[in-house]
mmCIF file of C-alpha atoms in Angstrom:
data_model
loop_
_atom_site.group_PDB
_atom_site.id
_atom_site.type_symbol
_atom_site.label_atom_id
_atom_site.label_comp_id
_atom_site.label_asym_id
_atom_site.label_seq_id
_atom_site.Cartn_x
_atom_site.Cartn_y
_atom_site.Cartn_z
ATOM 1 C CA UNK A 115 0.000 0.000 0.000
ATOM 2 C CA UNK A 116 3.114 2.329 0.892
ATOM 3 C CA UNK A 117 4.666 2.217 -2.266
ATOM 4 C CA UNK A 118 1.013 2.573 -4.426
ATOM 5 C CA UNK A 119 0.661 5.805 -2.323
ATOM 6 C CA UNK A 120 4.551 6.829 -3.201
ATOM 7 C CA UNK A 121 3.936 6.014 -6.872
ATOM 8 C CA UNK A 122 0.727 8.133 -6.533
ATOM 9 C CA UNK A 123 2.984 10.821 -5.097
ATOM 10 C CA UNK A 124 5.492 10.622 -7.371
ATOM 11 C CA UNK A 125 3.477 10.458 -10.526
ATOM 12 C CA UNK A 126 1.197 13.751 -9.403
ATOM 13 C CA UNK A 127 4.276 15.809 -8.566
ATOM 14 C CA UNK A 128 5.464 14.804 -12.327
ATOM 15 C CA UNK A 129 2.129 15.462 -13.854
ATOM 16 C CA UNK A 130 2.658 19.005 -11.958
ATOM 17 C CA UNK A 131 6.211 19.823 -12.564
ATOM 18 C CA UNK A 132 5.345 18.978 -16.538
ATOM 19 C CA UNK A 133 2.471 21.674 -16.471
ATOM 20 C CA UNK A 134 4.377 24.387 -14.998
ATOM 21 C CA UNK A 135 5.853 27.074 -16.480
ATOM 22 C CA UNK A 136 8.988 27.897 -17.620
ATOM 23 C CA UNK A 137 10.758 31.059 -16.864
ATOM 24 C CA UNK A 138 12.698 33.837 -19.662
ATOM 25 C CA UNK A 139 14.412 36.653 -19.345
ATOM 26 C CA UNK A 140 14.518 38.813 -21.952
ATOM 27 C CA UNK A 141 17.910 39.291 -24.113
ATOM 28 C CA UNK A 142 18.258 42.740 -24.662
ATOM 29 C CA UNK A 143 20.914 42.117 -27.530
ATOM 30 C CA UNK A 144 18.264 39.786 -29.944
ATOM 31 C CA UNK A 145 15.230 41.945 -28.583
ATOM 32 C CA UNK A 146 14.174 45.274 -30.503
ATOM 33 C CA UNK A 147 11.536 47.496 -30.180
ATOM 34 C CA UNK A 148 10.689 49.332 -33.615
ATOM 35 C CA UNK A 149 8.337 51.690 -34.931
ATOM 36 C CA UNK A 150 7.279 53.286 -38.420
ATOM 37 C CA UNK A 151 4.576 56.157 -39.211
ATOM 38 C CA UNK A 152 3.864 57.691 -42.208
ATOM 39 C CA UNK A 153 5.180 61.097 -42.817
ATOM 40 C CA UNK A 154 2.591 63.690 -44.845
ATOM 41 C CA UNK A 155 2.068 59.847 -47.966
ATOM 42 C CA UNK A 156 5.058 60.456 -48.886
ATOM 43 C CA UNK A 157 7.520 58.426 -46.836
ATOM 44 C CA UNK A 158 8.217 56.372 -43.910
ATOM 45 C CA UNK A 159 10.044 57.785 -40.318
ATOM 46 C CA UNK A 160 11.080 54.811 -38.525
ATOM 47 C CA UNK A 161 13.026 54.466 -34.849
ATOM 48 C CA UNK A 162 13.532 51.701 -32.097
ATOM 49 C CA UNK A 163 14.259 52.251 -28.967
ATOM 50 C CA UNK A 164 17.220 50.846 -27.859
ATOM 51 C CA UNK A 165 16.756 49.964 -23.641
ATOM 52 C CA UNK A 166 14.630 46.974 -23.125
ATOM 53 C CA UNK A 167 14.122 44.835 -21.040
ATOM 54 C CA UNK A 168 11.540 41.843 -19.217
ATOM 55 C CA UNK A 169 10.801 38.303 -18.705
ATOM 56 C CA UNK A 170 8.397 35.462 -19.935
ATOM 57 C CA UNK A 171 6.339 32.627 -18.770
ATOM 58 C CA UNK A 172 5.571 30.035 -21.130
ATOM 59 C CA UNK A 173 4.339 26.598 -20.918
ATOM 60 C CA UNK A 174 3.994 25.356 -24.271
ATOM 61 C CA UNK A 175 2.099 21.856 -23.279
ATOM 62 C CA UNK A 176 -0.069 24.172 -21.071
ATOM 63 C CA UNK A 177 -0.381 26.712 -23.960
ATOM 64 C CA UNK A 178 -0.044 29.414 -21.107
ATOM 65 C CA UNK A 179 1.773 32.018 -20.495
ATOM 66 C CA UNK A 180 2.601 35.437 -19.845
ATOM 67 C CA UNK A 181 4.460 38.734 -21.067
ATOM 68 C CA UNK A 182 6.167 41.653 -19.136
ATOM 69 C CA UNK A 183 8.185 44.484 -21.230
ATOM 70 C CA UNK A 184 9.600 47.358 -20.510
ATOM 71 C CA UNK A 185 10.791 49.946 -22.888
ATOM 72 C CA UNK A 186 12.383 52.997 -22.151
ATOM 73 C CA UNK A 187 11.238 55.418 -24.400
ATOM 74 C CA UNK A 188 13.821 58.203 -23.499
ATOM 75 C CA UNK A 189 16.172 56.026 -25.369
ATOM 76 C CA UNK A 190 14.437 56.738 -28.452
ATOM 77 C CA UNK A 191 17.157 56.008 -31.723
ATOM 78 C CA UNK A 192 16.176 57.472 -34.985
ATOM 79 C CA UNK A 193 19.692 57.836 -36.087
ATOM 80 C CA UNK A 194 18.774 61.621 -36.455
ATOM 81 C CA UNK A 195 19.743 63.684 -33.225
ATOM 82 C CA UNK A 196 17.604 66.669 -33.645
ATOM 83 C CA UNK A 197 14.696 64.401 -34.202
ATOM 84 C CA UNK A 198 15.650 62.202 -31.030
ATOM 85 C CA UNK A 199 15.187 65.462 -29.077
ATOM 86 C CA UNK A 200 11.912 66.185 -30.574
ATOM 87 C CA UNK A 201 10.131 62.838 -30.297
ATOM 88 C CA UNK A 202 11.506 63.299 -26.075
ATOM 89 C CA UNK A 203 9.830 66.765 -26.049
ATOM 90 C CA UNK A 204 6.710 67.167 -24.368
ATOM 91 C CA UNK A 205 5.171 67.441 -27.998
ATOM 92 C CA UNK A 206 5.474 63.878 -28.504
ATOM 93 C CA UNK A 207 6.567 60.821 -25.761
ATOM 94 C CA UNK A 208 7.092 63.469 -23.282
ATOM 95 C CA UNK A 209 9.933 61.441 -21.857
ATOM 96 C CA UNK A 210 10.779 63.582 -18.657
ATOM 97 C CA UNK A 211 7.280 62.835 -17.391
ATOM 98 C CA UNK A 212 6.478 59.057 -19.074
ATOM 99 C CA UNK A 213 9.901 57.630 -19.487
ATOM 100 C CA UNK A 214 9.021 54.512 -19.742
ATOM 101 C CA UNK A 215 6.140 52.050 -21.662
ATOM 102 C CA UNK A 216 5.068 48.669 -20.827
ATOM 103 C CA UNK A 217 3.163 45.993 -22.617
ATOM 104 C CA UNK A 218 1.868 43.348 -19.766
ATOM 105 C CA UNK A 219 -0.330 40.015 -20.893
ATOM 106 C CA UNK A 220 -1.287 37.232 -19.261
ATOM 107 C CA UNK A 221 -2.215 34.954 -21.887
ATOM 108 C CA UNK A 222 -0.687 33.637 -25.220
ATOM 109 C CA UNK A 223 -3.154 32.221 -28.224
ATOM 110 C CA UNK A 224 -1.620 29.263 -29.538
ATOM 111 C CA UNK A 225 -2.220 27.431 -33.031
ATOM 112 C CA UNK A 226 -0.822 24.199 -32.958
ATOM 113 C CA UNK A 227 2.471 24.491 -30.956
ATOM 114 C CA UNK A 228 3.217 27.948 -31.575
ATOM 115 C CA UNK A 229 2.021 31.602 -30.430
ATOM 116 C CA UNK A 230 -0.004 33.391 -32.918
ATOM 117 C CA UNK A 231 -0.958 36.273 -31.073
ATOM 118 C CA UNK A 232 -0.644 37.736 -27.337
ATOM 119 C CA UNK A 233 -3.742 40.072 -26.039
ATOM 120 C CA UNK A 234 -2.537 42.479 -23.368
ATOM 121 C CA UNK A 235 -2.413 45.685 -21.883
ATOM 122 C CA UNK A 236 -0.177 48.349 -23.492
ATOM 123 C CA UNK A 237 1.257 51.432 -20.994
ATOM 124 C CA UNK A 238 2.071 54.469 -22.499
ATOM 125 C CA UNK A 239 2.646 57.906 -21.891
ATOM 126 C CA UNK A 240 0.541 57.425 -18.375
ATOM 127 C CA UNK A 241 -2.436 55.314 -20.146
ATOM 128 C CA UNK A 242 -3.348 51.983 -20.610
ATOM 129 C CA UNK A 243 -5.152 50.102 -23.189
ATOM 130 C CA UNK A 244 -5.694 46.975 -24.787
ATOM 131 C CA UNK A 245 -2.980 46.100 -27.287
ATOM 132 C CA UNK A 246 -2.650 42.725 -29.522
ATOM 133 C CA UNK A 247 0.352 41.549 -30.707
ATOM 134 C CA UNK A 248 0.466 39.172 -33.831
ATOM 135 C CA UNK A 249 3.040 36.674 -34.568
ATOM 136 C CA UNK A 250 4.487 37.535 -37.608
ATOM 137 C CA UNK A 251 7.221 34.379 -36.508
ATOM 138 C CA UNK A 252 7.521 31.739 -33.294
ATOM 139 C CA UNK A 253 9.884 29.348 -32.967
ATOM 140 C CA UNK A 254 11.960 27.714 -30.157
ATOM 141 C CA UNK A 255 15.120 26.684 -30.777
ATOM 142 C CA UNK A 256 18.474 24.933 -27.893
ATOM 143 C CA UNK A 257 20.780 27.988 -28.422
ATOM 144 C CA UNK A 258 24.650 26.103 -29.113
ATOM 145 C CA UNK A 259 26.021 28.464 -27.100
ATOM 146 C CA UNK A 260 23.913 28.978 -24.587
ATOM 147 C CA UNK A 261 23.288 25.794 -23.727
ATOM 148 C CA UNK A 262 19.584 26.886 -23.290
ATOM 149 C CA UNK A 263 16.174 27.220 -25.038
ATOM 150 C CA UNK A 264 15.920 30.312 -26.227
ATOM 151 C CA UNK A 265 12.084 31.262 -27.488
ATOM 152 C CA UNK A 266 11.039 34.482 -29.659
ATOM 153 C CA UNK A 267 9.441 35.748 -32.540
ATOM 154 C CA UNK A 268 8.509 38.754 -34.469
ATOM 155 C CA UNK A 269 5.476 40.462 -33.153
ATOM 156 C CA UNK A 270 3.613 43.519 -34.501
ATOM 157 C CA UNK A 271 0.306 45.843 -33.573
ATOM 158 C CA UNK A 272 -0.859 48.635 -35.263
ATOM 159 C CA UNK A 273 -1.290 51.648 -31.795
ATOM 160 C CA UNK A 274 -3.743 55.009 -32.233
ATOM 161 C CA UNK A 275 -1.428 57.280 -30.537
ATOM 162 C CA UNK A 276 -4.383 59.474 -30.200
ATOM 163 C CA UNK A 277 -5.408 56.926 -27.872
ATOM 164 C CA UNK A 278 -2.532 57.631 -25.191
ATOM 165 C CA UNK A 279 -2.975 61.323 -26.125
ATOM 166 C CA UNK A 280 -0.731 62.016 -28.677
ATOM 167 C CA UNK A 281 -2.329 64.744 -31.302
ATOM 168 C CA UNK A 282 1.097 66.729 -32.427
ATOM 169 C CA UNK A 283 0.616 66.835 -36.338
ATOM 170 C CA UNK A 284 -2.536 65.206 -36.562
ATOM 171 C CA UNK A 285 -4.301 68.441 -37.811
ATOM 172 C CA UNK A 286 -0.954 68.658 -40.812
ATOM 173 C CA UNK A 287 -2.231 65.057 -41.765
ATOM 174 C CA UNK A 288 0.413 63.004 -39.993
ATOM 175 C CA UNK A 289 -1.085 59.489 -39.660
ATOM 176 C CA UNK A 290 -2.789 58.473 -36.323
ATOM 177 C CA UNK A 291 -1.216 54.803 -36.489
ATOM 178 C CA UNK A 292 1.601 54.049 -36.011
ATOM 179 C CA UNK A 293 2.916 50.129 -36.519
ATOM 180 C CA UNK A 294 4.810 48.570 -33.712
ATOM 181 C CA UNK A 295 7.274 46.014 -34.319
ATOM 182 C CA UNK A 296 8.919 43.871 -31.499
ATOM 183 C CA UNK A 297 11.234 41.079 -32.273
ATOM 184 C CA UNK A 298 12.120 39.509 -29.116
ATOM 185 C CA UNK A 299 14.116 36.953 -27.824
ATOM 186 C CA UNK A 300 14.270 35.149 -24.319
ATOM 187 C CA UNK A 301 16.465 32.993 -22.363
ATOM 188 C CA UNK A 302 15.347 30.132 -20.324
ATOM 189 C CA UNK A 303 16.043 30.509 -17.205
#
């Protein structure tokens, strides 16, 4: 009866330990945060910002998980200075009172094996509101180097900046939406 009961023991903490998930960290050297919005039809302005940082849950057999990045938007990159310091101003991110952004989600929609999209909660410039991102790529892969799993993807969203309050140019017929591109990829922990 003793060793039914350890079995039982032993094969529920398995059964447990196989549905939990796994923790990431973020690697801030294959993770970017980019971003494009038309400028007056005729061309494209396009920046990342180059601080990130933020971990993952994910249990693939569970299809679960969850999402927690944080961007610094002060560290804006355009590769154009004077347009660095404008997109900080107070006419834009307004980085010396909303430094930073977040994008928080506690679920992960799963076709098959791999994410397709992750429904959250986007923070920016002192609002929140409901952001999707879609898998434009997913894939796990046993980094050589590492010695780890190492999971990411390519995810994008299309944000109304009108909907965190930013109107500069609107009126001049600079675009309300702007597309949001993050390629991310985390470390098993």
């Amino acid at each position: 009866m003793r060793s039914s009961l350890a079995l039982l023991a032993v094969a529920a903490t398995l059964a447990t330990g196989a549905a939990q998930a796994a923790d990431y960290a973020v690697d801030p050297t294959h993770t970017f945060v980019t971003f494009e919005i038309g400028h007056f039809n005729t061309s494209t302005n396009r920046g990342r910002f180059d601080k990130k940082e933020g971990s993952i849950q994910f249990d693939r057999a569970a299809r679960t998980g969850k999402v927690d990045i944080t961007i610094d938007v002060a560290s804006v990159n355009t590769g154009t200075a004077a347009f660095d310091k404008h997109l900080n101003s107070a006419d834009l991110f307004n980085t010396a009172v909303h430094p930073k952004a977040r994008f928080v989600s506690d679920k992960l929609v799963f076709n098959g094996d791999k994410v397709v999209e992750v429904p959250g909660q986007f923070t920016f410039m002192g609002k929140t509101a409901p952001l999707t991102l879609k898998a434009v790529r997913f894939n796990c892969y046993d980094n050589p180097m590492l010695k780890r799993e190492v999971c990411g993807g390519d995810f994008e969203a299309v944000v109304d900046r009108t909907v965190y309050g930013m109107d500069y140019a609107i009126a001049f017929g600079v675009p309300k939406d702007v597309r949001l591109v993050i390629q991310v990829e985390a470390v098993r922990q």
